[in-house]
Coordinates of C-alpha atoms in Angstrom, one line a residue:
Chain A
A168 CA 144.1 35.9 37.5
I169 CA 141.5 38.3 38.9
F170 CA 139.8 35.5 41.0
Q171 CA 143.2 34.5 42.3
K172 CA 143.9 38.1 43.5
V173 CA 140.5 38.3 45.2
M174 CA 141.1 35.1 47.1
D175 CA 144.7 35.8 47.9
D176 CA 143.7 39.2 49.3
F177 CA 140.9 37.6 51.3
Y178 CA 143.0 34.7 52.7
V179 CA 145.6 36.6 54.5
A180 CA 148.7 35.9 56.5
I181 CA 148.2 35.9 60.3
Chain B
F122 CA 146.7 11.9 69.1
E123 CA 143.8 9.5 69.1
A124 CA 140.3 10.1 67.8
K125 CA 137.4 7.7 67.4
W126 CA 134.2 8.0 65.5
D127 CA 131.4 5.5 66.1
H128 CA 130.5 5.3 62.4
A129 CA 132.8 5.8 59.5
S130 CA 130.0 7.3 57.3
T131 CA 130.5 11.0 58.4
L132 CA 134.3 11.0 57.9
K133 CA 133.8 9.2 54.5
K134 CA 131.3 11.9 53.4
V135 CA 133.6 14.7 54.6
I136 CA 136.5 13.4 52.6
D137 CA 134.3 12.8 49.5
A138 CA 133.1 16.4 49.8
V139 CA 136.6 18.0 49.7
K140 CA 139.0 15.6 47.9
D141 CA 138.2 16.7 44.4
L142 CA 138.9 20.3 45.2
I143 CA 142.1 20.0 47.3
G144 CA 144.7 17.3 46.9
D145 CA 147.2 17.3 49.7
T146 CA 146.5 19.1 52.8
S147 CA 147.4 19.3 56.5
W148 CA 144.9 18.3 59.2
D149 CA 145.6 20.4 62.3
C150 CA 144.8 18.6 65.4
T151 CA 144.4 20.4 68.8
N152 CA 142.5 19.5 71.9
T153 CA 139.4 21.3 70.5
G154 CA 139.2 19.1 67.4
M155 CA 140.6 18.5 63.9
S156 CA 140.5 21.1 61.1
L157 CA 141.9 21.8 57.7
Q158 CA 142.1 24.9 55.6
S159 CA 143.3 24.7 52.0
M160 CA 143.0 26.6 48.7
D161 CA 142.4 24.7 45.5
S162 CA 145.4 24.7 43.1
S163 CA 144.1 27.7 41.1
H164 CA 143.6 29.9 44.3
V165 CA 139.9 30.5 43.4
A166 CA 138.3 28.5 46.1
L167 CA 139.1 27.8 49.8
V168 CA 137.9 25.0 52.0
H169 CA 137.7 25.0 55.7
V170 CA 136.6 21.9 57.6
L171 CA 136.1 21.7 61.4
L172 CA 135.5 18.5 63.2
K173 CA 134.9 19.4 66.9
S174 CA 136.3 17.1 69.6
E175 CA 132.8 16.8 71.1
G176 CA 131.5 15.2 67.8
F177 CA 133.8 12.2 68.4
E178 CA 133.1 9.1 70.4
S179 CA 136.4 9.7 72.1
Y180 CA 139.1 12.3 71.4
R181 CA 142.5 12.9 72.8
C182 CA 145.2 15.3 71.6
D183 CA 148.1 15.7 74.1
R184 CA 150.2 17.9 71.8
N185 CA 149.1 19.9 68.8
V186 CA 150.0 18.2 65.6
S187 CA 149.8 19.0 61.9
M188 CA 149.4 15.9 59.7
G189 CA 150.1 16.3 56.0
I190 CA 147.9 13.9 54.1
S191 CA 146.9 13.2 50.6
L192 CA 143.1 13.3 50.7
N193 CA 142.9 10.8 47.8
S194 CA 144.9 8.3 49.8
M195 CA 142.7 9.0 52.8
A196 CA 139.7 8.3 50.7
K197 CA 141.2 5.0 49.6
V198 CA 141.8 4.0 53.2
L199 CA 138.3 4.9 54.2
K200 CA 136.8 2.8 51.3
C201 CA 138.0 -0.1 53.4
A202 CA 135.7 0.8 56.2
G203 CA 132.0 -0.1 56.3
N204 CA 129.6 2.8 56.9
D205 CA 128.7 1.5 60.3
D206 CA 132.2 0.5 61.4
S207 CA 133.9 2.6 64.0
V208 CA 137.1 4.5 62.9
T209 CA 140.0 5.2 65.1
L210 CA 142.8 7.5 64.0
R211 CA 146.1 7.3 65.9
H212 CA 149.3 9.3 65.5
E213 CA 152.3 9.3 67.8
S214 CA 154.6 12.3 68.3
E215 CA 157.4 12.4 65.7
S216 CA 155.9 9.5 63.8
S217 CA 155.8 9.7 60.0
V218 CA 152.6 7.7 59.7
V219 CA 149.0 7.9 60.9
N220 CA 147.1 4.7 61.7
F221 CA 143.5 3.9 60.8
A222 CA 141.6 1.1 62.6
F223 CA 138.1 0.0 61.5
E224 CA 136.0 -2.2 63.7
S225 CA 132.6 -3.7 63.0
H226 CA 130.1 -3.2 65.8
K227 CA 129.9 -6.9 66.5
E228 CA 133.7 -6.8 66.8
E229 CA 134.2 -9.8 64.6
R230 CA 136.3 -7.8 62.1
V231 CA 139.1 -5.4 62.7
S232 CA 141.2 -3.9 60.0
E233 CA 144.2 -1.6 60.3
F234 CA 145.9 0.6 57.8
E235 CA 149.0 2.8 58.1
L236 CA 149.2 5.9 55.9
K237 CA 152.4 7.7 55.3
L238 CA 152.3 11.4 56.2
M239 CA 153.6 14.0 53.8
N240 CA 155.7 17.1 54.4
I241 CA 153.5 20.0 53.5
D242 CA 154.7 23.6 53.8
T243 CA 151.9 25.2 55.7
E244 CA 151.4 28.9 55.3
H245 CA 149.9 30.6 58.3
L246 CA 146.9 32.1 56.7
G247 CA 143.6 33.1 58.2
I248 CA 140.0 33.6 57.2
P249 CA 138.9 37.0 58.2
E250 CA 135.6 37.5 60.2
T251 CA 133.2 39.1 57.7
E252 CA 129.9 40.9 58.1
Y253 CA 127.9 39.8 55.1
D254 CA 125.3 41.9 53.2
S255 CA 123.0 38.9 52.5
I256 CA 122.7 35.5 54.2
I257 CA 120.4 32.8 52.6
K258 CA 119.6 29.6 54.5
M259 CA 118.1 26.9 52.3
P260 CA 117.8 23.2 51.9
S261 CA 121.1 21.8 50.6
A262 CA 119.3 19.6 48.1
D263 CA 117.7 22.8 46.6
L264 CA 121.2 24.3 46.0
R265 CA 122.6 21.1 44.6
R266 CA 119.7 20.8 42.1
T267 CA 119.8 24.5 41.2
C268 CA 123.5 24.4 40.4
A269 CA 123.2 21.1 38.5
D270 CA 120.3 22.3 36.4
L271 CA 121.9 25.6 35.5
S272 CA 125.2 23.9 34.6
Q273 CA 123.4 22.5 31.6
F274 CA 123.1 26.0 30.2
G275 CA 126.1 28.0 31.3
D276 CA 129.5 28.0 33.0
S277 CA 128.6 30.7 35.5
V278 CA 125.7 31.7 37.7
T279 CA 124.7 35.2 38.9
I280 CA 123.1 35.0 42.3
S281 CA 121.0 38.0 43.2
C282 CA 119.5 38.4 46.6
A283 CA 116.6 40.6 47.3
K284 CA 114.4 41.0 50.5
S285 CA 112.1 38.0 49.9
D286 CA 113.7 36.0 47.1
V287 CA 117.0 34.8 45.7
R288 CA 117.5 34.4 42.0
F289 CA 120.1 32.2 40.2
E290 CA 120.6 33.0 36.5
T291 CA 122.8 31.7 33.8
S292 CA 123.2 31.9 30.0
G293 CA 125.1 30.0 27.4
D294 CA 125.3 28.9 23.8
I295 CA 122.0 27.1 23.8
G296 CA 119.9 29.6 25.8
T297 CA 119.3 30.9 29.3
G298 CA 117.9 29.6 32.6
N299 CA 117.0 31.0 35.9
V300 CA 115.7 29.6 39.2
R301 CA 113.9 31.9 41.8
L302 CA 113.5 30.7 45.4
S303 CA 111.2 32.6 47.6
A304 CA 111.5 32.8 51.4
R305 CA 109.3 30.3 53.2
G306 CA 109.0 29.4 56.8
S307 CA 108.3 26.0 58.2
S308 CA 108.0 25.6 61.9
D309 CA 107.5 21.8 61.9
K310 CA 110.3 21.1 59.3
P311 CA 113.0 23.7 59.8
E312 CA 115.3 21.9 57.3
T313 CA 112.9 22.8 54.4
E314 CA 112.9 26.5 55.3
I315 CA 114.3 29.2 53.0
A316 CA 115.3 32.2 55.1
I317 CA 116.8 35.4 53.7
E318 CA 118.5 38.0 55.9
M319 CA 119.3 41.0 53.7
I320 CA 121.1 44.1 54.9
N321 CA 122.0 45.3 51.4
P322 CA 121.0 43.7 48.1
V323 CA 123.8 41.6 46.5
S324 CA 124.4 40.4 43.0
L325 CA 127.5 38.3 42.3
T326 CA 128.6 35.9 39.6
F327 CA 130.4 32.6 40.2
A328 CA 131.8 29.7 38.2
L329 CA 129.3 26.9 38.4
K330 CA 132.1 24.3 38.3
Y331 CA 133.1 25.2 41.8
L332 CA 129.6 25.4 43.2
N333 CA 129.0 21.8 41.9
F334 CA 132.1 20.7 43.8
F335 CA 130.8 22.4 46.9
T336 CA 127.4 20.7 46.7
K337 CA 129.1 17.3 47.2
A338 CA 128.8 18.2 50.9
A339 CA 125.0 18.1 50.6
P340 CA 124.8 14.5 52.1
L341 CA 126.3 15.9 55.3
S342 CA 123.8 18.6 56.0
D343 CA 120.1 19.1 55.2
T344 CA 120.6 22.9 55.1
V345 CA 123.2 25.2 53.6
K346 CA 124.0 28.9 54.2
L347 CA 125.1 31.2 51.4
C348 CA 126.8 34.4 52.8
M349 CA 127.4 37.1 50.3
S350 CA 128.8 40.6 50.1
N351 CA 129.5 42.5 46.9
N352 CA 133.0 42.0 45.5
H353 CA 133.8 39.6 48.3
P354 CA 134.2 35.8 48.3
L355 CA 131.0 33.8 48.7
C356 CA 130.9 31.6 51.8
V357 CA 128.9 28.4 51.4
E358 CA 128.5 26.7 54.8
F359 CA 127.2 23.2 55.4
P360 CA 126.6 22.9 59.2
M361 CA 126.9 19.5 60.9
P362 CA 125.2 20.0 64.2
E363 CA 127.4 18.9 67.2
V364 CA 130.1 17.7 64.7
G365 CA 131.3 20.9 63.0
Y366 CA 131.1 22.3 59.5
I367 CA 132.4 22.5 56.0
R368 CA 132.8 26.0 54.7
Y369 CA 133.7 26.7 51.1
Y370 CA 134.8 30.2 49.9
L371 CA 134.7 31.2 46.3
A372 CA 136.0 34.3 44.6
P373 CA 133.4 36.1 42.5
K374 CA 133.8 36.8 38.8
I375 CA 134.6 40.5 38.4
D376 CA 134.0 42.6 35.3
E377 CA 137.4 43.7 34.0

């Protein structure tokens, strides 16, 4: 779940 | 949209390098080239492929199009092409299919396949520009071997980058292992060079399972670039000169 948060925060809406 | 490669081998290798990580995806086609961006189902890794228009034998895209495709189906279609056959992809506006034509160079055999497109909800997400603390350029075969070797001992690898060397460490039930690669220059064979650009020292831990998926791109590129910043996703780039690149991003393991 932590990895997912890191990647979801990184890959952001444009 | 119509794009032609002289040889099927590059496209076959690109699909082989990403199909096990991402299943269904959208190829975005514009007049500058074809690209895809997709996260794996667990949202731990992200794949970005760019195939530039100038890397094709011929390329035409009159209107931007997003083609939803199952990469496993695309791999099946490409199995029907010989490595040296030319490949032509065609898609007409509003059509629900994409056509593949393979032609041998002596032109005695032409095969055509039609693949159904899928409706894929595409989120408009972007990869931010990042200034990395450490960038390591090394032969892709070295990375592939290091990850494969260490996978025998552990599930994760800690990559630590210092000024003149980079260290890969793992531990597991049967013991521990580490590989240290030192910077080395090579003016006559730049593809064998190990170059380290370090602004700040970095140490990050990653799941080896994903790194082993990434190194499936090694046949596409002699060299690989690892870009790292603390607490930030790793970027593993396989450059394909004049063709484009495959970039993989991987979330680090963080101590709870």
